[in-house]
XYZ file of C-alpha atoms in Angstrom:
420
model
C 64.041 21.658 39.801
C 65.514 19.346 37.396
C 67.948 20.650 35.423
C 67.844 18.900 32.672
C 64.216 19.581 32.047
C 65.354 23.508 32.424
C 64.172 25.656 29.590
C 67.338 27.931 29.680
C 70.720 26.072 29.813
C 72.527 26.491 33.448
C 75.935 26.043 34.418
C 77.338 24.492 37.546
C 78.515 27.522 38.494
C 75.679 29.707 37.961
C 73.430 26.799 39.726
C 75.926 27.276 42.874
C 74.645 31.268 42.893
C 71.572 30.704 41.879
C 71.325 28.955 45.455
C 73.903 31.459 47.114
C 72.117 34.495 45.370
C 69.119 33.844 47.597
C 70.997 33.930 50.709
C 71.494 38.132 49.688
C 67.804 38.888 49.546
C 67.275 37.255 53.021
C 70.049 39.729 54.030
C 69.163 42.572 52.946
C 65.708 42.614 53.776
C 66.384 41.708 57.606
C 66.957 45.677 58.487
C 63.536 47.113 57.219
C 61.745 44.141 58.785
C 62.798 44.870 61.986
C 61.383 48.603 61.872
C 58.672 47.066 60.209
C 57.492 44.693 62.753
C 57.625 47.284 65.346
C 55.419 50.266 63.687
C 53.375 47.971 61.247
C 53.367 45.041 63.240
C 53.774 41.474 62.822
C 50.752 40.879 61.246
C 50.924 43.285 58.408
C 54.559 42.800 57.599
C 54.067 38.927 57.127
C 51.007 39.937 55.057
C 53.424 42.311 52.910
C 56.244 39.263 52.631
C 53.566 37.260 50.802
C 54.185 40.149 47.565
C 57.832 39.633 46.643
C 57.542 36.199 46.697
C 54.792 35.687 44.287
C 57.012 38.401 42.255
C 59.713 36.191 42.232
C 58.062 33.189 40.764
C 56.566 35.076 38.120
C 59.832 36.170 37.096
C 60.894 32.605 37.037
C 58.087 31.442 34.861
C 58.456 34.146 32.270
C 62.174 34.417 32.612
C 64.709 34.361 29.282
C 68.021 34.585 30.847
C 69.188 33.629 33.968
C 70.062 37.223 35.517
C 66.070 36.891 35.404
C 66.578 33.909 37.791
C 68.952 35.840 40.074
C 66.807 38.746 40.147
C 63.590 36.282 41.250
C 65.496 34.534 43.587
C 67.209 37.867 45.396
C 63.176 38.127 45.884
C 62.493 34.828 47.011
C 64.919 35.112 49.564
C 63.492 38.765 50.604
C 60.151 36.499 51.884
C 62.606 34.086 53.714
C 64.619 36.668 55.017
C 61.319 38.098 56.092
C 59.130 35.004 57.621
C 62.349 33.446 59.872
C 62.477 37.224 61.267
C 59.043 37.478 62.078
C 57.426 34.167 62.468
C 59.363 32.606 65.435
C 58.727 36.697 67.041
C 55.104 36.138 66.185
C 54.252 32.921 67.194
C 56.138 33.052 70.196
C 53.737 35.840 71.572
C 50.709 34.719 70.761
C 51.124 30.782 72.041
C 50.195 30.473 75.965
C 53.887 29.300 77.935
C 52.588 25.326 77.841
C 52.827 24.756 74.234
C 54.977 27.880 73.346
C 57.474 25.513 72.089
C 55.309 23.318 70.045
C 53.900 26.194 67.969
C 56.889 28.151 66.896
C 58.306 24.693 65.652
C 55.451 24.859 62.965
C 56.853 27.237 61.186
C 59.985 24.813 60.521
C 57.214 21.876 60.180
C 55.621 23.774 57.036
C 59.438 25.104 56.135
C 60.003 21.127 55.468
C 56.815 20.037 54.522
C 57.301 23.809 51.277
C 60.580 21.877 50.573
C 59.222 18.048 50.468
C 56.748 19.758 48.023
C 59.712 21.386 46.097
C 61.471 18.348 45.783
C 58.850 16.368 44.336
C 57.704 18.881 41.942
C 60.987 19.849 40.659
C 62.553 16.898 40.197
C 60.362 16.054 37.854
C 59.366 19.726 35.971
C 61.036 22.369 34.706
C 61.846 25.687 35.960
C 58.497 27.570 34.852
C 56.024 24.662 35.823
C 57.598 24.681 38.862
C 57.013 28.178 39.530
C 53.808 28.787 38.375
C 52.553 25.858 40.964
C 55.154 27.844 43.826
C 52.836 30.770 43.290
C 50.027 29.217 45.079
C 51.540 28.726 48.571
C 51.977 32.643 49.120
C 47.938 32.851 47.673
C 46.668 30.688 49.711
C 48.530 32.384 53.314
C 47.280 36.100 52.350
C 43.915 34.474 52.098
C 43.735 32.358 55.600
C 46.325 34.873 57.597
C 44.334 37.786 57.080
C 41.844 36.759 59.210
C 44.480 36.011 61.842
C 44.330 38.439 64.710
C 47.899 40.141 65.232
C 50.194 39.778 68.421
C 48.787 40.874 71.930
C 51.969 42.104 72.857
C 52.259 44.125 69.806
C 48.979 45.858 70.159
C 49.819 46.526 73.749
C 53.070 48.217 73.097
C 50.856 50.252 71.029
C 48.692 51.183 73.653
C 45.952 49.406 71.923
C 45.028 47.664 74.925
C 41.377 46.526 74.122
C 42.862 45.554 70.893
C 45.140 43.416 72.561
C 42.574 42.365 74.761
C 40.357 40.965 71.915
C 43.116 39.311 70.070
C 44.531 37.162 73.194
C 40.599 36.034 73.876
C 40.157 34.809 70.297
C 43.283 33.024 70.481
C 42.970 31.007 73.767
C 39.213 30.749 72.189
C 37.493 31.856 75.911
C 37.296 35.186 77.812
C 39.182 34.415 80.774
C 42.255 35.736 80.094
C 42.512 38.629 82.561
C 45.515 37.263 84.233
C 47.395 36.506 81.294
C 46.624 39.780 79.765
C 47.697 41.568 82.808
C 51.178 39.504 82.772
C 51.520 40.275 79.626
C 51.407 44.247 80.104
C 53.353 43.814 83.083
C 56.319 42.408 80.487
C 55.715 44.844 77.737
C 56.040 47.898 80.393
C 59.463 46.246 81.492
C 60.687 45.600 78.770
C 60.079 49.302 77.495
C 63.261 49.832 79.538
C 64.810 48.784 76.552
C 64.764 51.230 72.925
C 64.930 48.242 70.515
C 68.036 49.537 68.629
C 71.317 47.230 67.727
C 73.311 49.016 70.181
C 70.483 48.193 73.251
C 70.965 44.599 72.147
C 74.773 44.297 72.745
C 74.043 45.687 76.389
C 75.552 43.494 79.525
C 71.889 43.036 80.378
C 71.473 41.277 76.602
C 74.818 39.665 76.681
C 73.718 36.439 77.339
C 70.576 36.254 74.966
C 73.194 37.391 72.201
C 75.832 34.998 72.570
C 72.786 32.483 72.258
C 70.974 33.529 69.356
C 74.507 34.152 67.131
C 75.824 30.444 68.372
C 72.978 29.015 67.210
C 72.711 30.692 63.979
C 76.656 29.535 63.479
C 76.397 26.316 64.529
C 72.555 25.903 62.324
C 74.571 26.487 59.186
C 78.523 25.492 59.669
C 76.962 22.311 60.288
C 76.465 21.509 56.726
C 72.698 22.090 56.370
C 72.615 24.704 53.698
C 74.779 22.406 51.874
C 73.221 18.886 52.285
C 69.727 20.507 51.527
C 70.623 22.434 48.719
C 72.984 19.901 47.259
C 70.798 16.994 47.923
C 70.634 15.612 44.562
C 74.017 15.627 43.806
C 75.319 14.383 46.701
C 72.823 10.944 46.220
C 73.929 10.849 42.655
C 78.310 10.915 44.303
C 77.235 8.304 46.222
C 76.324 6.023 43.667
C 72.948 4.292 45.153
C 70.602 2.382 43.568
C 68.161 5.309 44.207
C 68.203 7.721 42.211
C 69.493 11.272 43.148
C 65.859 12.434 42.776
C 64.202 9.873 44.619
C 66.680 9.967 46.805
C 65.755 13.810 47.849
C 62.554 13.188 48.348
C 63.060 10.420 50.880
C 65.173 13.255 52.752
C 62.255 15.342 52.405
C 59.933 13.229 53.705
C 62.373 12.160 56.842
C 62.842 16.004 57.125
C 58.696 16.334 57.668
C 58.886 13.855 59.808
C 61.408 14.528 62.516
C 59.945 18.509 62.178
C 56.854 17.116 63.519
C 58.188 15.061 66.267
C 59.978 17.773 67.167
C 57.010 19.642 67.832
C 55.744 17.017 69.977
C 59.127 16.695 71.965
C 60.459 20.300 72.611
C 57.644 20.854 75.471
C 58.320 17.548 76.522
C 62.443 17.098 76.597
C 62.932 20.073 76.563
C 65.001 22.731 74.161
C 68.626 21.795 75.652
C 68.690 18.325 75.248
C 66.868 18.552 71.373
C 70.073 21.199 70.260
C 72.755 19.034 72.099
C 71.399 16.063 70.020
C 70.686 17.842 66.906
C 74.910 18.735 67.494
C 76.491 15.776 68.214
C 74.699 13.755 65.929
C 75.179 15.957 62.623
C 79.133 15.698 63.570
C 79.222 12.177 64.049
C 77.611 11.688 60.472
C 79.052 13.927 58.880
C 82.518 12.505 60.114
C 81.517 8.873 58.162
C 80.159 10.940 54.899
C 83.563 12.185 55.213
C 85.299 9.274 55.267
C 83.156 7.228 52.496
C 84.118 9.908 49.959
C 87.902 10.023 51.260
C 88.176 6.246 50.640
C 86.233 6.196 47.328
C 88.374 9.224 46.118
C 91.803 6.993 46.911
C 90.744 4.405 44.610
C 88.798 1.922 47.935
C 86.092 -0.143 46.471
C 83.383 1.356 48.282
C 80.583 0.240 46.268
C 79.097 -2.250 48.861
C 79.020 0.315 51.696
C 76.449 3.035 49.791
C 73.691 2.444 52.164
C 76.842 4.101 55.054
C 76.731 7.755 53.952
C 72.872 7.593 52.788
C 71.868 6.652 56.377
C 74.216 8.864 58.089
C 72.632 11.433 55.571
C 69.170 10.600 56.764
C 70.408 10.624 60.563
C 72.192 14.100 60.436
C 68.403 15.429 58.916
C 66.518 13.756 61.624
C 68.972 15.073 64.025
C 68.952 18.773 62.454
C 65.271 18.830 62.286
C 64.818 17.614 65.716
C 66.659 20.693 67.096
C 68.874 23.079 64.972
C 66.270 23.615 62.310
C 63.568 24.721 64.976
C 64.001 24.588 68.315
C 66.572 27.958 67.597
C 63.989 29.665 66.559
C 62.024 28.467 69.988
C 64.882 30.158 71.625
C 65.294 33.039 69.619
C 61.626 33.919 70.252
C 62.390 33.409 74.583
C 65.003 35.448 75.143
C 65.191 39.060 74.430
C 62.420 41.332 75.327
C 59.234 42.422 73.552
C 61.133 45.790 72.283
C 64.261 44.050 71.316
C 62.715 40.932 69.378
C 62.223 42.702 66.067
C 66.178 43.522 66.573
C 66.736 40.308 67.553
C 65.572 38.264 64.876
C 67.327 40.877 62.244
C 70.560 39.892 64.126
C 70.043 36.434 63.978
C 68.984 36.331 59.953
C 71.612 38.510 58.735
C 74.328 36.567 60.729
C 72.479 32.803 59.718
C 72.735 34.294 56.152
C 75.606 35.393 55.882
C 77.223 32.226 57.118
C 74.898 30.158 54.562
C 75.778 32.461 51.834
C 79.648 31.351 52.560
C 78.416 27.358 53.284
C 76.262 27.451 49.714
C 79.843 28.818 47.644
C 82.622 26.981 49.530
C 80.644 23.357 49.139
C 81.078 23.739 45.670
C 84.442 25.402 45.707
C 86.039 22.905 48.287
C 84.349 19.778 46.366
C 85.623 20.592 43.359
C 89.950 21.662 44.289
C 89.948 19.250 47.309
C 87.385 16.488 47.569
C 83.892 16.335 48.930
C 85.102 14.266 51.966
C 87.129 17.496 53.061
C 83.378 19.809 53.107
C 81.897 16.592 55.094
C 84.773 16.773 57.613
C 84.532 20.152 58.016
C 81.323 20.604 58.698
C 81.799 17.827 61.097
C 85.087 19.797 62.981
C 82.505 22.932 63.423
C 79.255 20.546 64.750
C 81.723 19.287 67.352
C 83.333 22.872 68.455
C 79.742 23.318 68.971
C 79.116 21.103 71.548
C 80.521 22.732 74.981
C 78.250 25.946 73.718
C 75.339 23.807 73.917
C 76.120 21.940 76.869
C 77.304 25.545 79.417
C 76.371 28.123 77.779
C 72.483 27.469 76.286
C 69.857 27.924 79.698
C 66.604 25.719 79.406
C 64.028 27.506 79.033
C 60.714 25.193 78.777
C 57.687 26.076 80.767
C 58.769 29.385 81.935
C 57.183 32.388 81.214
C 58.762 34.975 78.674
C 59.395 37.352 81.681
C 60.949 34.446 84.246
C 63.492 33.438 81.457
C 64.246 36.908 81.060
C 64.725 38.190 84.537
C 66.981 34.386 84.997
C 69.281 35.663 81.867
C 69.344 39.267 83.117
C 73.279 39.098 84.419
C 72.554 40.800 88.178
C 70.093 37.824 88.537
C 72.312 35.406 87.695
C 75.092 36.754 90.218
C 72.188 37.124 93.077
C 71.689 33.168 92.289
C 75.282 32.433 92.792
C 75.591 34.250 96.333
């Protein structure tokens, strides 16, 4: 939103926690959306996400004070918090093992195509316009979702089985799905084994899947994201292009869409190991010549010729991010623990994400302003590049398997058999 078309007068500061402020609603919310998922289901508790978040724009558009804004946003971020826990679960469980890949990336291809949308509209409008249009998207999903039939695996952990049954034939759009269906209560039975509580999810049978779902959810935000996204505008406007700082975002927007939906044509293809060790190394490697633009501008270089440097290494670390970091994690995070634990899972993986984006949104700012913005780009870039050897031993592939193959391959005892 642009801020100087904002109705109530904002500070730097209180823009930095109006973006950080969010990052606590998608916290706090992660807990009762795991218990949620699992007696409601997923289907009902994305349904329920759809309320705060037309809340919170109202508040916006009627808001006086900017505690009103905080308040809205804390909301806002309760529906984020929300749809990354149970969207990747979700869409993971209902998609057949060819193209499970390419369908959980849609949520991130709709994530970028919500903040292309953003961009456009709030560069140019002011805080209430711009919510009252945001109150449409959440409309519009109640309306089309409801008709949605929830997950098979879901209903079968609830002993709903002709439920289930019903709900896995109108998704594959045909009625022979007798083998699938039985595979899939076959899973749901194993993974039973397991209680679904934080303490079953730090098992040594889950050690593996954990390590994987908390490195990615570091490595998604210490690599700068939060910041470049939310910080768009004023990074363009620091590096002085001939675009404009609003233009500018939505050309990152668009480039954003983009590489979202190629990604959903390439993780089923390449591959989810290949995408992440990509959507690493390249995010370092820009964010190492960001770093050093800034560092020679701020010791007096004449840099102005060499603009077009950081804005392409800008537009490469979002192609890069999007490719990989900014979906294919959630591919993952949806693969690898069982049906019980996913709810857990995803809670885990939210709160953790969060918590590290709350720290990336306040120390951009902070570390910008006492040391230089070059410093923030080169540390992002030290922490993309630590990230590497994770990616490279430590991340399985996991494309074309089935849900129960990739777990019985991370289960530890199978992984020792292998080695004998």
């Amino acid at each position: 939103m642009n801020p100087d078309k904002s109705p109530i007068p904002i500070t730097s500061d209180e823009g930095s926690w109006i973006v950080a402020i969010y990052v606590i609603g998608t916290i706090v919310i992660t807990i009762p959306v795991a218990y949620s998922m699992e007696k409601l289901g997923r289907k009902i508790t994305l349904l329920l996400g759809a309320v705060p978040l037309v809340i919170g724009w109202i508040l916006i558009g009627v808001s006086q004070s900017v505690t009103v804004i905080y308040i809205a946003r804390v909301l806002c971020g309760f529906t984020h918090g929300l749809s990354y826990s149970v969207l990747p679960m979700y869409l993971a469980e209902i998609a057949s093992d060819k193209v499970r890949g390419s369908i959980t990336i849609m949520l991130t291809v709709m994530a970028k195509f919500g903040i292309l949308c953003s961009y456009a509209i709030g560069s140019y409008t002011d805080y209430r316009t711009t919510a009252w249009i945001g109150m449409a998207p959440p409309i519009v999903f109640v309306i089309f979702f409801i008709w949605l039939p929830d997950s098979p695996y879901f209903l079968i952990g609830k002993n709903r089985d002709k439920d289930a049954l019903i709900s896995l034939e109108k998704l594959r759009g045909h009625k022979d799905v007798q083998s699938e269906y039985e595979m899939m209560h076959s899973a749901v039975r194993k993974s039973e084994e397991n209680k679904g509580t934080f303490k079953e999810i730090m098992s040594w049978d889950n050690l593996h899947a954990i390590v994987i779902i908390l490195g990615l959810a570091a490595v998604q935000q210490l690599c700068g994201s939060q910041a470049v996204i939310s910080y768009a505008q004023i990074i363009f406007d620091e590096v002085g292009s001939d675009l404009g700082g609003a233009e500018s975002t939505i050309v990152l927007a668009v480039v954003q869409l983009a590489a979202a939906a190629l990604s959903s044509v390439t993780v089923d293809k390449f591959g989810r190991k290949p995408l992440l060790m990509f959507s690493v190394l390249a995010p370092a490697i820009c964010n190492t010549i960001v770093g050093v633009y800034f560092y020679l501008r701020a010791n007096g270089q004449d840099v102005s010729g060499l603009a077009w440097l950081p804005m392409t290494a800008i537009m490469i670390f979002i192609v890069a991010y999007s490719l990989g970091l900014a979906s294919v994690a959630f591919v993952v995070l949806g693969e690898v623990f069982p049906k019980n634990l996913r709810a857990t899972a995803g809670a885990v993986f939210t709160i953790f994400a969060s918590a590290i984006g709350f720290g990336v949104a306040k120390m951009f700012q902070i570390v910008s302003d006492d040391i230089g913005i070059y410093a923030t780009f080169w540390i992002f870039a030290g922490f993309s590049y630590l990230f590497v050897p994770f990616i490279w031993f430590v991340l399985p592939e996991t494309k074309g398997k089935s849900l129960d193959t990739i777990l019985e391959e991370l289960r530890p005892k199978k992984r020792a058999t292998k080695m004998i």
